Amino acid sequence: MILNNLCIPTENKAAILFGEAAPVLLSALLVVIRARLAESYLAIVTLVNLSYLADDHAKTMLLNYCPDKTSREAPTTYRYQLPADDPYSLLRTLEAVLKEFVPYLKGHQAVNSVEQQCCRWSMNVIRNLVVVDENALKIARTAIPAQAV
C-alpha cells in the first residue's frame, strides 16, 4: 500500500519506472500477482498508478517488462523482448489473471471479491497501456480482448 501511495505523484512514477530499483520493484509486484495472494489486487493497483505516467516510452517499457530468467524471484535486471515469448512478463501475467478470474465476474456481481478487484484493476492497466499503438497491437495478439467482452 505504501508503494502504491508513492506511485501517485507524477515525479515519483518516473523515478520508480526509470530508477535503478525498477527491476526489483516490478518483479516483486509480478511475483505477488502470480502467487494469487489476497494482496494481488493492490500490486495491480500499483501498476495502474505507474501506467498513468504520460510517457509513451514508459508505457511501452512497462508492457514489455520481463524479469531476468536467472532471477525470477528476486531479479536485479530486466530486459525488453516480445512479452508474448515469456510467461513471466507483465503482459502474460495480466492475461493469466484475467483468464483465471473473469468467471468470478459472471454471476457474482453482488460479491466484491479479490478476484473481481484483480480483473477490474488489470483492465485498467491494459486500458492505460493500449493508448500506444505498438502496445495495442501486442495486446490484440493475446487472449485479453476476448476476456474483456
Short mmCIF file of C-alpha atoms in Angstrom, two decimals:
data_model
loop_
_atom_site.label_atom_id
_atom_site.label_comp_id
_atom_site.label_asym_id
_atom_site.label_seq_id
_atom_site.Cartn_x
_atom_site.Cartn_y
_atom_site.Cartn_z
CA MET A 1 0.00 0.00 0.00
CA ILE A 2 2.88 2.36 0.75
CA LEU A 3 4.45 1.73 -2.66
CA ASN A 4 1.07 2.36 -4.27
CA ASN A 5 0.76 5.70 -2.48
CA LEU A 6 4.28 6.62 -3.57
CA CYS A 7 3.26 5.96 -7.19
CA ILE A 8 0.58 8.64 -7.18
CA PRO A 9 2.71 11.80 -7.76
CA THR A 10 3.88 12.03 -11.40
CA GLU A 11 7.51 12.67 -10.50
CA ASN A 12 7.54 9.50 -8.39
CA LYS A 13 6.18 7.40 -11.26
CA ALA A 14 9.16 8.34 -13.43
CA ALA A 15 11.63 7.75 -10.60
CA ILE A 16 10.15 4.32 -9.91
CA LEU A 17 9.93 3.21 -13.56
CA PHE A 18 13.32 4.54 -14.63
CA GLY A 19 15.25 4.23 -11.37
CA GLU A 20 17.83 1.58 -10.61
CA ALA A 21 15.41 -0.29 -8.34
CA ALA A 22 12.79 -0.64 -11.12
CA PRO A 23 13.59 -4.29 -11.88
CA VAL A 24 13.29 -5.28 -8.23
CA LEU A 25 10.04 -3.38 -7.69
CA LEU A 26 8.35 -4.53 -10.89
CA SER A 27 9.44 -8.11 -10.37
CA ALA A 28 8.20 -8.10 -6.79
CA LEU A 29 4.80 -6.87 -7.97
CA LEU A 30 4.63 -9.63 -10.57
CA VAL A 31 5.64 -12.28 -8.03
CA VAL A 32 2.76 -11.19 -5.76
CA ILE A 33 0.31 -11.20 -8.67
CA ARG A 34 1.40 -14.62 -9.96
CA ALA A 35 1.15 -16.07 -6.42
CA ARG A 36 -2.54 -15.04 -6.35
CA LEU A 37 -2.16 -13.65 -2.85
CA ALA A 38 -5.00 -11.68 -1.28
CA GLU A 39 -2.85 -8.59 -1.85
CA SER A 40 -2.60 -9.25 -5.59
CA TYR A 41 -5.10 -6.56 -6.45
CA LEU A 42 -3.01 -3.98 -4.56
CA ALA A 43 0.02 -4.91 -6.67
CA ILE A 44 -2.12 -4.43 -9.77
CA VAL A 45 -3.38 -1.05 -8.48
CA THR A 46 0.28 -0.03 -8.16
CA LEU A 47 0.79 -0.97 -11.82
CA VAL A 48 -2.27 1.12 -12.69
CA ASN A 49 -0.75 4.14 -10.97
CA LEU A 50 2.57 3.60 -12.75
CA SER A 51 0.77 3.26 -16.09
CA TYR A 52 -0.69 6.77 -15.71
CA LEU A 53 2.72 8.29 -16.47
CA ALA A 54 2.12 10.33 -19.63
CA ASP A 55 5.13 8.99 -21.49
CA ASP A 56 4.77 6.56 -24.38
CA HIS A 57 8.25 5.15 -23.74
CA ALA A 58 7.29 4.39 -20.12
CA LYS A 59 4.06 2.70 -21.21
CA THR A 60 5.93 0.57 -23.76
CA MET A 61 8.64 -0.28 -21.24
CA LEU A 62 6.04 -1.32 -18.69
CA LEU A 63 4.14 -3.55 -21.12
CA ASN A 64 7.39 -5.13 -22.36
CA TYR A 65 8.71 -5.77 -18.86
CA CYS A 66 10.07 -9.30 -18.42
CA PRO A 67 12.06 -10.31 -15.33
CA ASP A 68 15.51 -11.74 -15.92
CA LYS A 69 15.25 -15.53 -16.31
CA THR A 70 18.12 -16.21 -13.93
CA SER A 71 16.45 -14.44 -11.05
CA ARG A 72 12.68 -14.81 -11.31
CA GLU A 73 12.05 -14.43 -7.60
CA ALA A 74 14.42 -11.56 -6.82
CA PRO A 75 15.63 -10.14 -10.12
CA THR A 76 18.03 -7.27 -10.37
CA THR A 77 17.78 -6.75 -14.12
CA TYR A 78 15.13 -6.79 -16.76
CA ARG A 79 15.10 -6.95 -20.50
CA TYR A 80 13.00 -5.88 -23.40
CA GLN A 81 11.68 -8.64 -25.60
CA LEU A 82 8.42 -9.68 -27.09
CA PRO A 83 6.43 -10.23 -23.90
CA ALA A 84 4.42 -12.92 -25.67
CA ASP A 85 7.53 -15.09 -25.51
CA ASP A 86 7.75 -15.04 -21.71
CA PRO A 87 5.01 -16.36 -19.39
CA TYR A 88 6.55 -14.28 -16.58
CA SER A 89 6.19 -10.98 -18.47
CA LEU A 90 3.82 -8.32 -17.24
CA LEU A 91 1.61 -8.83 -20.30
CA ARG A 92 1.30 -12.60 -19.83
CA THR A 93 0.83 -12.23 -16.06
CA LEU A 94 -2.13 -9.88 -16.55
CA GLU A 95 -3.51 -12.15 -19.27
CA ALA A 96 -3.34 -15.14 -16.88
CA VAL A 97 -5.10 -13.16 -14.14
CA LEU A 98 -7.92 -12.23 -16.48
CA LYS A 99 -8.29 -15.77 -17.86
CA GLU A 100 -8.46 -17.22 -14.35
CA PHE A 101 -10.59 -14.58 -12.64
CA VAL A 102 -13.10 -13.40 -15.27
CA PRO A 103 -15.50 -16.22 -14.29
CA TYR A 104 -15.74 -14.54 -10.86
CA LEU A 105 -17.35 -11.55 -12.57
CA LYS A 106 -20.16 -13.62 -14.03
CA GLY A 107 -22.97 -14.42 -11.66
CA HIS A 108 -21.31 -12.88 -8.61
CA GLN A 109 -21.98 -9.18 -9.16
CA ALA A 110 -23.21 -8.73 -5.59
CA VAL A 111 -19.99 -10.14 -4.13
CA ASN A 112 -16.97 -7.85 -4.07
CA SER A 113 -14.07 -10.30 -4.14
CA VAL A 114 -10.31 -10.10 -4.51
CA GLU A 115 -10.69 -11.87 -7.86
CA GLN A 116 -13.11 -9.23 -9.12
CA GLN A 117 -10.78 -6.47 -7.99
CA CYS A 118 -7.88 -8.17 -9.79
CA CYS A 119 -9.91 -8.23 -13.01
CA ARG A 120 -11.05 -4.64 -12.60
CA TRP A 121 -7.58 -3.24 -11.99
CA SER A 122 -5.93 -5.45 -14.63
CA MET A 123 -8.30 -3.99 -17.21
CA ASN A 124 -7.33 -0.51 -16.00
CA VAL A 125 -3.65 -1.27 -16.59
CA ILE A 126 -4.46 -2.55 -20.08
CA ARG A 127 -6.63 0.50 -20.81
CA ASN A 128 -3.77 2.84 -19.85
CA LEU A 129 -1.13 0.94 -21.87
CA VAL A 130 -3.20 0.41 -25.02
CA VAL A 131 -3.00 4.12 -25.93
CA VAL A 132 0.38 3.41 -27.54
CA ASP A 133 -0.19 1.83 -30.96
CA GLU A 134 2.64 -0.69 -30.54
CA ASN A 135 1.16 -1.80 -27.22
CA ALA A 136 -2.32 -2.09 -28.69
CA LEU A 137 -1.02 -4.48 -31.34
CA LYS A 138 0.72 -6.66 -28.75
CA ILE A 139 -2.34 -6.78 -26.52
CA ALA A 140 -4.57 -7.61 -29.51
CA ARG A 141 -2.49 -10.78 -30.09
CA THR A 142 -3.32 -12.12 -26.63
CA ALA A 143 -6.44 -13.57 -25.04
CA ILE A 144 -7.08 -10.27 -23.25
CA PRO A 145 -9.59 -8.84 -25.76
CA ALA A 146 -11.71 -11.99 -25.51
CA GLN A 147 -11.75 -11.67 -21.71
CA ALA A 148 -12.86 -8.05 -21.91
CA VAL A 149 -16.17 -8.77 -23.60
#
